CSV table of C-alpha atoms in Angstrom, one decimal:
chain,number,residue,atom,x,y,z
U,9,UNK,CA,23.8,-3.0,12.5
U,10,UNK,CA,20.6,-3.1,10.0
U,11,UNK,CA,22.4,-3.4,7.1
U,12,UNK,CA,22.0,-5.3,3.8
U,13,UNK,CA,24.1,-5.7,0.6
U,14,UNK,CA,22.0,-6.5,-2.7
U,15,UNK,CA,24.1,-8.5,-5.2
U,16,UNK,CA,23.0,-9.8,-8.3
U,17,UNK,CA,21.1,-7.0,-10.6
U,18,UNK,CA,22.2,-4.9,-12.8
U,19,UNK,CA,21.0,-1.5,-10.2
U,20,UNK,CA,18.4,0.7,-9.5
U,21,UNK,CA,16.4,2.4,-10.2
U,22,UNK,CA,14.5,-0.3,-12.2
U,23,UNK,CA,14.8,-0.9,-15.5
U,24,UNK,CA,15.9,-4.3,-16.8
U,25,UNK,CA,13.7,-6.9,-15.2
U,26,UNK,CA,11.6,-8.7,-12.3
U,27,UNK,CA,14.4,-9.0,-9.7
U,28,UNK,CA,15.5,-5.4,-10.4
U,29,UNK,CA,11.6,-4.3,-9.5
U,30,UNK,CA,11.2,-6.2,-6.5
U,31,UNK,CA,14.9,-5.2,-5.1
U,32,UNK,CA,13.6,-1.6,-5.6
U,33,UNK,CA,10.3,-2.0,-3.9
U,34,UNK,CA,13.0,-4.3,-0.8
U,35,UNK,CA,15.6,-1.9,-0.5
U,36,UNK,CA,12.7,1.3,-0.3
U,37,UNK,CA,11.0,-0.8,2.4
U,38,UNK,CA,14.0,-1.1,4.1
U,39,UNK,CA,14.9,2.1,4.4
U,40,UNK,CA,11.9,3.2,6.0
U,41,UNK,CA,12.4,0.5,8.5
U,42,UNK,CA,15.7,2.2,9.3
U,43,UNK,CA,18.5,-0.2,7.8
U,44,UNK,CA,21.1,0.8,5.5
U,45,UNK,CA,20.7,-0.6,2.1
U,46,UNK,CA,23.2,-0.4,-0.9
U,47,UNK,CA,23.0,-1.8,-4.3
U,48,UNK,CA,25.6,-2.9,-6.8
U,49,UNK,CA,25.2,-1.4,-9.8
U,50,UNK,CA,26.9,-2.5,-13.4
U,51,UNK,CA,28.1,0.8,-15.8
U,52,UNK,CA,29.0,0.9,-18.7
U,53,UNK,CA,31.0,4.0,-18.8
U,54,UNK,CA,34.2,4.9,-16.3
U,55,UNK,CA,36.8,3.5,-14.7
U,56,UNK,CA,36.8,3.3,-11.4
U,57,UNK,CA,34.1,2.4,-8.9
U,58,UNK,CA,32.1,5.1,-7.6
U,59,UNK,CA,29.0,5.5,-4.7
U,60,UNK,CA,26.0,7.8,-4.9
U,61,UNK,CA,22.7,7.6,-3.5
U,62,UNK,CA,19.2,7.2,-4.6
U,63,UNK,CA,16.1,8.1,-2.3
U,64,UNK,CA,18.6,6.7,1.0
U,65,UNK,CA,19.8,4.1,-1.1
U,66,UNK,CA,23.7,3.6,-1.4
U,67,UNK,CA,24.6,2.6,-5.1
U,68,UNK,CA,27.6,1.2,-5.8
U,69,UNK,CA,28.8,1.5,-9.5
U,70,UNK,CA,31.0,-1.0,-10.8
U,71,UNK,CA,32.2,0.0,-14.5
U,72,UNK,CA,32.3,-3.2,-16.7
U,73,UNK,CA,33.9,-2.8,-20.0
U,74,UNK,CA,32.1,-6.2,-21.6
U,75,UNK,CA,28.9,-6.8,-22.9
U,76,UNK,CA,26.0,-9.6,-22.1
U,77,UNK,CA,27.0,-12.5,-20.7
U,78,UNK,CA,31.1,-11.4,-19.9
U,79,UNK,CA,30.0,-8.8,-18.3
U,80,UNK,CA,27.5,-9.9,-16.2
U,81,UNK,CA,30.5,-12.1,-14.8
U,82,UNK,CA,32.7,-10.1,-14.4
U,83,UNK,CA,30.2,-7.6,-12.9
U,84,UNK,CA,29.1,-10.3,-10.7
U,85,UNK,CA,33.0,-11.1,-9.9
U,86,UNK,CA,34.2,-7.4,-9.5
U,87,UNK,CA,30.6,-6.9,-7.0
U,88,UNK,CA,31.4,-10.3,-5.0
U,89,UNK,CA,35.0,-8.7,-4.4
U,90,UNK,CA,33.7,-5.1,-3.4
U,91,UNK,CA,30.7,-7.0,-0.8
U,92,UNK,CA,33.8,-9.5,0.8
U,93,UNK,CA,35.5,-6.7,2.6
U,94,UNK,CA,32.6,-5.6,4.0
U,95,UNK,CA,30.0,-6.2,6.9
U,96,UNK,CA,26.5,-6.7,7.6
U,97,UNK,CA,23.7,-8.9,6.1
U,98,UNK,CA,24.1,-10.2,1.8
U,99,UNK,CA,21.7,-11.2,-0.3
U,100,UNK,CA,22.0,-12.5,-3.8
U,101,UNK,CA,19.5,-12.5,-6.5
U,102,UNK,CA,19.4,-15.2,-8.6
U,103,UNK,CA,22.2,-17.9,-8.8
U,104,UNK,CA,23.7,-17.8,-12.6
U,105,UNK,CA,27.2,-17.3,-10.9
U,106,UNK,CA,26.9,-18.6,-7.3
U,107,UNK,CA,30.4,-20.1,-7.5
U,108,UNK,CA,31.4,-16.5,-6.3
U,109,UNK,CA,29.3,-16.9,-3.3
U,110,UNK,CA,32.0,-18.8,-2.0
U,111,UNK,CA,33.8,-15.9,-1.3
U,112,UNK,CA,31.5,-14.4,1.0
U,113,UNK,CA,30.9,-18.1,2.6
U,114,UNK,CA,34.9,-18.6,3.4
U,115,UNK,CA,34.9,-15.0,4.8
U,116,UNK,CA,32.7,-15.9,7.2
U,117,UNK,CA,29.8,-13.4,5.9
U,118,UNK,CA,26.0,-14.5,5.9
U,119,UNK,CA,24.3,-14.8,2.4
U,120,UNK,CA,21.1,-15.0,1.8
U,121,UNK,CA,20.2,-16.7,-1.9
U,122,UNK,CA,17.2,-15.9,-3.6
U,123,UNK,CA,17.6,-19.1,-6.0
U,124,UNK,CA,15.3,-18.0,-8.9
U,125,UNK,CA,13.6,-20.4,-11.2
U,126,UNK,CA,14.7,-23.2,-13.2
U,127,UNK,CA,17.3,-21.4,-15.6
U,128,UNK,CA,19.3,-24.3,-16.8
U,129,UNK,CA,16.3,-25.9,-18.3
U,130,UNK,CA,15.5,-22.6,-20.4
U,131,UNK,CA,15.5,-23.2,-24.3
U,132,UNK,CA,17.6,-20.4,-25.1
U,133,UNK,CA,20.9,-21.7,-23.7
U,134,UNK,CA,23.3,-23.9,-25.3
U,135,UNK,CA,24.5,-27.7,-23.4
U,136,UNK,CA,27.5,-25.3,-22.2
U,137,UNK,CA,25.5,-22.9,-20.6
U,138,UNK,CA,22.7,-25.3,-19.4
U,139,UNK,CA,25.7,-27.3,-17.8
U,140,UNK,CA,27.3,-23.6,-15.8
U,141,UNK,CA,23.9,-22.9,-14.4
U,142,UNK,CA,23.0,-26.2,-13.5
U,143,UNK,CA,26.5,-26.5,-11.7
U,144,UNK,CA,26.1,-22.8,-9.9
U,145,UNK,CA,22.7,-24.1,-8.8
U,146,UNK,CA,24.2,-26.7,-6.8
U,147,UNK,CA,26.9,-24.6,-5.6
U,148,UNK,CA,24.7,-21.9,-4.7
U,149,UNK,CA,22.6,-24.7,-3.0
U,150,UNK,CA,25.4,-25.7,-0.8
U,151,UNK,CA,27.4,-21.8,-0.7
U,152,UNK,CA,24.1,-19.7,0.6
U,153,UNK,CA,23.8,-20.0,4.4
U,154,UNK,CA,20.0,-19.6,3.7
U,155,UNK,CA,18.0,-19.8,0.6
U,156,UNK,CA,14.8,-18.1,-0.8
U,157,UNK,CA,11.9,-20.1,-3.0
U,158,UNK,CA,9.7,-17.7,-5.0
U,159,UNK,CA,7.4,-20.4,-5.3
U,160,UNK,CA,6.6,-23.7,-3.5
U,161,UNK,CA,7.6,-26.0,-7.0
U,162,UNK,CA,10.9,-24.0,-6.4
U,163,UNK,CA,11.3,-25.5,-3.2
U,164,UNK,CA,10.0,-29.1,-3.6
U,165,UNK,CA,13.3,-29.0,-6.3
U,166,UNK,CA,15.7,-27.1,-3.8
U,167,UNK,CA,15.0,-29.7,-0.7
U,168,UNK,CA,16.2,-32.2,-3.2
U,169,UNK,CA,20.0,-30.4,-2.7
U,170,UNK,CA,18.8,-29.2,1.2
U,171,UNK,CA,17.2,-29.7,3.7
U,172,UNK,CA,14.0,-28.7,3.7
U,173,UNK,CA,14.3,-25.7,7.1
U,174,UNK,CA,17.3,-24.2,4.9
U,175,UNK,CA,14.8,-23.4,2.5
U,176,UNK,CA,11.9,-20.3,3.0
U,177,UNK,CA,9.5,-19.6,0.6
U,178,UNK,CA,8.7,-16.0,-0.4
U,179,UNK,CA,6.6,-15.4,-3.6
U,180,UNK,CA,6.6,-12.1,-4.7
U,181,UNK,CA,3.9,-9.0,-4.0
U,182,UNK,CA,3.3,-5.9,-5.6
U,183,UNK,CA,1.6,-2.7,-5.3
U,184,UNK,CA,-2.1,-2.4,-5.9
U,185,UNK,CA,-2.7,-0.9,-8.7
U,186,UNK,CA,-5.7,1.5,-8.7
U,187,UNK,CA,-7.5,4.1,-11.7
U,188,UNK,CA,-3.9,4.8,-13.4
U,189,UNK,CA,-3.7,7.7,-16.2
U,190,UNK,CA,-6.2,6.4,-18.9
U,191,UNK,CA,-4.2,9.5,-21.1
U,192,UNK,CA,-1.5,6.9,-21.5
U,193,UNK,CA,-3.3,4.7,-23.9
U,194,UNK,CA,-3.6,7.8,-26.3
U,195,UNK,CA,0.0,7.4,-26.7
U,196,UNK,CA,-0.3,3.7,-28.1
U,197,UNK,CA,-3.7,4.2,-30.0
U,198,UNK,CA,-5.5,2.1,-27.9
U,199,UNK,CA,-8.9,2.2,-26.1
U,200,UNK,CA,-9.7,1.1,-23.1
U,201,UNK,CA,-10.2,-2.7,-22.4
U,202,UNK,CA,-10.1,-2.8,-26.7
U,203,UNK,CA,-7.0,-4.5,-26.4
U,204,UNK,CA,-4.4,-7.5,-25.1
U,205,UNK,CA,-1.2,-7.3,-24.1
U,206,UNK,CA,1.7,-9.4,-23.6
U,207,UNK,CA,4.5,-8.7,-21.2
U,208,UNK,CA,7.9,-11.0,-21.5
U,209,UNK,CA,10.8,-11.5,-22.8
U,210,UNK,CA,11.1,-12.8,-26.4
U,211,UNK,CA,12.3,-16.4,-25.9
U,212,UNK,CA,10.4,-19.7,-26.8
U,213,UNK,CA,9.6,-20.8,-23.1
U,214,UNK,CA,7.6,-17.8,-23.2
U,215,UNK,CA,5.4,-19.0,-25.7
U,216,UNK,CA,5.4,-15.8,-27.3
U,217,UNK,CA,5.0,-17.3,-31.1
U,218,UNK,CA,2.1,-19.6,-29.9
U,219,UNK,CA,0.1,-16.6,-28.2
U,220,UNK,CA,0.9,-14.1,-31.3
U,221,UNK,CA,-0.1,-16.7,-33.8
U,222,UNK,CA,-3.5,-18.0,-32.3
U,223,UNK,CA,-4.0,-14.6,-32.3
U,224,UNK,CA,-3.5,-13.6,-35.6
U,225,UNK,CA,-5.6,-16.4,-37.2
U,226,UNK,CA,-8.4,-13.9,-38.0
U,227,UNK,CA,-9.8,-10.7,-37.2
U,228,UNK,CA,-10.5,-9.9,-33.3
U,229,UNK,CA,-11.9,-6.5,-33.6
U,230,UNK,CA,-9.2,-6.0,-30.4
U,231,UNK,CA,-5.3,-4.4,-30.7
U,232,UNK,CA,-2.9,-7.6,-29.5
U,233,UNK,CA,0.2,-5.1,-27.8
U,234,UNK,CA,3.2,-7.0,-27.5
U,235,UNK,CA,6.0,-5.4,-25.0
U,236,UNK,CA,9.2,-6.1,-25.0
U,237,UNK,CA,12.7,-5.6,-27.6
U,238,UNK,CA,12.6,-7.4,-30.9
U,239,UNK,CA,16.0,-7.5,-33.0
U,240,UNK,CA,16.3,-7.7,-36.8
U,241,UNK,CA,19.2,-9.8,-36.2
U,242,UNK,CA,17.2,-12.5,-34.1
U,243,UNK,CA,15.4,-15.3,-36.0
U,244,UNK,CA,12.5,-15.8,-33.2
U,245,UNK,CA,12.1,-12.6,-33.2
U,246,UNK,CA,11.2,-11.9,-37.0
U,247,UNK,CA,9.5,-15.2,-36.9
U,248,UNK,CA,7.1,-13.7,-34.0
U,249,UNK,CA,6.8,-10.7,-36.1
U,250,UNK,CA,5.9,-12.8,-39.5
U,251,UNK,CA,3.4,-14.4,-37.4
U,252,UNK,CA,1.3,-11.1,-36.5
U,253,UNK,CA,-1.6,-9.6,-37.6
U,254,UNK,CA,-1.9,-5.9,-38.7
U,255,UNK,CA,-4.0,-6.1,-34.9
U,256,UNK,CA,-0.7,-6.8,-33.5
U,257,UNK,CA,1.4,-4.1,-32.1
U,258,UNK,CA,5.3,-4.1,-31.0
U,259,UNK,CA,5.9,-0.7,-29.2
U,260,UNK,CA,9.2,-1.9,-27.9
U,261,UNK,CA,10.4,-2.3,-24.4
U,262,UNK,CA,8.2,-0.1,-22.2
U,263,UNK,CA,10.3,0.7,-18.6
U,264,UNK,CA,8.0,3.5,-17.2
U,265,UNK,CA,6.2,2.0,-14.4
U,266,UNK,CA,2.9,4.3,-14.6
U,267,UNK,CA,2.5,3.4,-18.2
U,268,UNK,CA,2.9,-0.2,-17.9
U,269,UNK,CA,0.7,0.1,-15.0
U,270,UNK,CA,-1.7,1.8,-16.7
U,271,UNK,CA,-1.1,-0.6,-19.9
U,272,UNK,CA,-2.3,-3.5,-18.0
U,273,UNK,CA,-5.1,-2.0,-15.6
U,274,UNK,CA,-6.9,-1.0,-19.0
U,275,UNK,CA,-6.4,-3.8,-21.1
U,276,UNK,CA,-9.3,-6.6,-21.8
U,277,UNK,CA,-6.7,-9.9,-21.0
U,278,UNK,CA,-4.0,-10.5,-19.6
U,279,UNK,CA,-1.8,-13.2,-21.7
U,280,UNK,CA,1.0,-14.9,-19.5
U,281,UNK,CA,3.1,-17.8,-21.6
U,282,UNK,CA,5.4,-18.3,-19.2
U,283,UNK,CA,6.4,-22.3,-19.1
U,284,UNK,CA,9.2,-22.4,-16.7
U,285,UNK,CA,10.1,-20.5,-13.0
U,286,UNK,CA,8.3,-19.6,-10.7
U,287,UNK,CA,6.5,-17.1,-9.4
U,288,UNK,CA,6.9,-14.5,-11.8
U,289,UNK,CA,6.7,-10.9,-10.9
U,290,UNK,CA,5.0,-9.8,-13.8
U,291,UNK,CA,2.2,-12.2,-13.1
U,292,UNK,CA,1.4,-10.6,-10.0
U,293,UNK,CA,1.7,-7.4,-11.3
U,294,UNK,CA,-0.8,-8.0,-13.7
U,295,UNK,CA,-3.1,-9.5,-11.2
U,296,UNK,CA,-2.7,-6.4,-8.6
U,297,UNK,CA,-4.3,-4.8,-11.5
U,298,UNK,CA,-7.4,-6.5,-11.6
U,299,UNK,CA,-6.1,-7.8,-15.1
U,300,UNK,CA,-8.1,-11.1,-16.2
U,301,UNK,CA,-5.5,-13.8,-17.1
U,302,UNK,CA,-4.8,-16.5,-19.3
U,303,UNK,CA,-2.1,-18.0,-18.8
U,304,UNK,CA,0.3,-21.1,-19.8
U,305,UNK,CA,-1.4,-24.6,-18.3
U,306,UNK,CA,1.9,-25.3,-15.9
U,307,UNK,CA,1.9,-25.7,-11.7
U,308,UNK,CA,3.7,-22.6,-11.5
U,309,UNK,CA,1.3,-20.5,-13.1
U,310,UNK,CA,-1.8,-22.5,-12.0
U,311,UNK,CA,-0.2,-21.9,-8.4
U,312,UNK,CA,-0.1,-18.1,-8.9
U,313,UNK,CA,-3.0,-17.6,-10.8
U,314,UNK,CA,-5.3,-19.4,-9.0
U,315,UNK,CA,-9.1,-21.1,-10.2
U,316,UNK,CA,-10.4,-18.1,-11.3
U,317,UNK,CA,-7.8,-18.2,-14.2
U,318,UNK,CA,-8.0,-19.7,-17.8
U,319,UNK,CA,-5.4,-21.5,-19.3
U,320,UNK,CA,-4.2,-22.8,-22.2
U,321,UNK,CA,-1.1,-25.5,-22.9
U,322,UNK,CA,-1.3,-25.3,-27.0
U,323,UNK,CA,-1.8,-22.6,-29.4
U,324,UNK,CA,-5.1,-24.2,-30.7
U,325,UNK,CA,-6.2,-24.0,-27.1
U,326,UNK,CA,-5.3,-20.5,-26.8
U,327,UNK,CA,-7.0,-19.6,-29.8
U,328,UNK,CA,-9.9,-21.2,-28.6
U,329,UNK,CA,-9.9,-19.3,-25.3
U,330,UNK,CA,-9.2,-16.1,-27.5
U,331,UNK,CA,-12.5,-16.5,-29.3
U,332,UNK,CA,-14.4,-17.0,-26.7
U,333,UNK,CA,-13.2,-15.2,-23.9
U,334,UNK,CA,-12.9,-11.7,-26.0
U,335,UNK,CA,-16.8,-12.1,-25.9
U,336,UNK,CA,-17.5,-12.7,-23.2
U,337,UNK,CA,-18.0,-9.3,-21.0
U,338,UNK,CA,-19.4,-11.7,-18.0
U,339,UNK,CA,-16.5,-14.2,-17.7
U,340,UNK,CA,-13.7,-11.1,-18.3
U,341,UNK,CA,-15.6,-9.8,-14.8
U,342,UNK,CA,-15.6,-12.4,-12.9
U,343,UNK,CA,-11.7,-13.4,-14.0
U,344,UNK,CA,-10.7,-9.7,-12.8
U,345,UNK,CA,-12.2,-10.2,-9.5
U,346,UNK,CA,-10.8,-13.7,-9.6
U,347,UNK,CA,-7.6,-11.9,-10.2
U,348,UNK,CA,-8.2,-9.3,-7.2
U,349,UNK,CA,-9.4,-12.3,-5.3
U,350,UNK,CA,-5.9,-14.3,-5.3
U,351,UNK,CA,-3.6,-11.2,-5.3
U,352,UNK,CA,-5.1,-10.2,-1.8
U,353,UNK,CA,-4.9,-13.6,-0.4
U,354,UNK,CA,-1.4,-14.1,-1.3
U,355,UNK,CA,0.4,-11.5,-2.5
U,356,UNK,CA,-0.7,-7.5,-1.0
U,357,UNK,CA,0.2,-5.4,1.6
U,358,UNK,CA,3.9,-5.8,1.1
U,359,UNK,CA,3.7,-9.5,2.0
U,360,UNK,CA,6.9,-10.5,0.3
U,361,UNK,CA,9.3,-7.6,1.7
U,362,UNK,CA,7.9,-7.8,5.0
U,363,UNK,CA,8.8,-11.7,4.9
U,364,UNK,CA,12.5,-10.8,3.9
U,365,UNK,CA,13.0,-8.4,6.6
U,366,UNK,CA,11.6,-11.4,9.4
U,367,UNK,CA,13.9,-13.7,7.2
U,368,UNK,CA,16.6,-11.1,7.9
U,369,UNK,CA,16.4,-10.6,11.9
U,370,UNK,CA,16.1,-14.3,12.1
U,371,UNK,CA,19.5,-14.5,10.3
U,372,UNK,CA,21.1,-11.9,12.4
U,373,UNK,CA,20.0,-13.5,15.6
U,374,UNK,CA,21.7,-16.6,14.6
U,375,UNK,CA,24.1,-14.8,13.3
U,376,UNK,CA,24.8,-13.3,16.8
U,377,UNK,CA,24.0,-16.6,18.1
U,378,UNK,CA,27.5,-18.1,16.8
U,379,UNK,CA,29.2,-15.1,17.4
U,380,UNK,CA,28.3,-15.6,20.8
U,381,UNK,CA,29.0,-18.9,21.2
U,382,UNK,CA,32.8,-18.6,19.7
U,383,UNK,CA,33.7,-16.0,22.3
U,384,UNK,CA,32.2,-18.5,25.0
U,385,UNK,CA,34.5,-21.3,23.4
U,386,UNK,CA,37.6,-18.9,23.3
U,387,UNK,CA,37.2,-18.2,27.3
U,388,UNK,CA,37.5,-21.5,28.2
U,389,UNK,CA,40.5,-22.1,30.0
């Protein structure tokens, strides 16, 4: 049977994050390929778990009492549980508590692991944390039967743990983005391609201070508009805020996907501070919209990006780009077709679910393979 089990998100629709958008745009595909697809789903309210679907989609709702991190495991815990007394096909986004793949592993059950980016060497955690991701890493590593690279840097570090034909890389693709509402900028109080935006968390590795602050070291003439949820309560996050400009705008968290669409196809550059993962979806996004990009000076980003690209590894080098670039009508063309350019070659046309559902058959036929193969050994007289 055609039929997958996506672990490791918090459910669909989309609303919290890259792996929760690309699982949306896998499990859609998938359905009109004609497998069954369900999706784990953490609640906050209720008491019991409870299915429903969503455009063929089977959502599984697990109610988890706890907040941030507890919740995710026991979510993660209480979802591993649920998926062990099943059967078909697994795959697990992201590997923060792959110790619970060992579950599915000793049950015999085939799990694909998408292994994410480098999260224990993310600022934001403590030596406690660092230590419980860097452990689940290996122990995803060693618990997945096969393992997915968003990047190649993701799996020059995973063959380190594997070998190498255990490993596939799949960066991630997007849907073209084309003439969204302009209507949407009225909303914002912002004119076409008379602004910047930013799209990322609020975390140092994301270089969010650096970008606002070049920015705000004079007048641009342009809006900066900074997505994403900023807490009173959080010191980088008033810091950022001290930092801005009266150009600088914080609308919040924006989770519609025409507006952000729209936000990004109409906006004069692209900014991308992301030091550590690799390949981010909101990267590509940004390039399937033409957007011209300047981005953090790292191999990942350089990787995705491409030449056509400008990048910046300080925040006096991104203020110097920002002063020049902002100016320069001729290079902000030729970065967007640059921009075009690389997303076509590397990342259209549903590239990256299309690759999963060849990964997929390939595991089932293996699958199969060993199935076979044990029923052989048990007619041997």
């Amino acid at each position: 049977m055609r039929t997958l089990y996506i672990l490791g998100i918090r459910g669909l629709p989309a609303k919290h994050g890259g792996f929760e958008t690309f699982a949306e745009r896998l499990a859609l595909y998938l359905i009109s390929q004609n497998w069954k697809v369900a999706v784990y789903c953490q609640e906050d309210h209720g008491t019991e778990i409870w299915e429903d679907y969503w455009n063929g989609v089977k959502l599984i709702h697990i109610p988890i009492p706890y907040k941030k991190a507890t919740g995710t495991i026991v979510f993660d815990w209480k979802a591993t549980l649920h998926a062990a007394r099943q059967e078909g096909l697994f795959l697990t986004l992201g590997y923060n508590t792959a110790i619970f793949c060992g579950l599915l592993r000793l049950k015999g059950l085939t799990n694909i692991i998408n292994m994410d980016g480098l999260e224990w060497k993310r600022q934001k955690w403590n030596h406690v944390e660092k230590a419980w991701l860097y452990i689940n890493e290996l122990l995803g590593c060693w618990f997945g039967n096969h393992l997915i690279a968003d990047h190649p840097e993701i799996k020059t570090h995973l063959i380190t743990r594997v070998p190498a034909e255990k490993v596939t890389v799949i960066p991630y693709g997007a849907d073209r983005v084309v003439a969204p509402k302009i209507e949407v900028l009225n909303h914002y109080n912002l004119e076409a391609y008379q602004y910047v935006i930013v799209i990322a968390r609020p975390e140092p590795e994301n270089s969010i201070l650096e970008v606002v602050s070049a920015f705000s070291r004079q007048k641009k003439g342009y809006k900066m508009l900074v997505l994403g949820k900023y807490y009173d309560d959080v010191a980088y996050h008033q810091e950022v805020k001290k930092a801005a400009s009266e150009e600088v705008i914080f609308p919040g968290a924006i989770y519609e996907k025409e507006a952000v669409n729209a936000l990004r196809y109409y906006a004069r550059l692209y900014i991308h501070g992301h030091t550590v993962g690799g390949t981010n979806p909101s990267l590509v996004e940004a390039m399937s919209a033409s957007s011209p990009i300047l981005a953090h000076d790292n191999k990942f980003n350089r990787w995705v990006a491409g030449v056509d690209a400008h990048y910046f590894s300080t925040e006096e080098e991104c203020a110097q780009q920002l002063d020049w670039l902002l100016d320069s009508e001729e290079e902000l063309n030729k970065m967007r077709q640059g921009s075009l350019k690389r997303y076509n070659e590397e990342f259209a046309e549903d590239s990256d679910v299309k690759a999963y559902e060849k990964l997929f058959f390939q595991q089932l036929g293996k699958r199969e393979t060993e199935v076979d193969l044990s029923l052989d050994k048990q007619q041997v007289p």
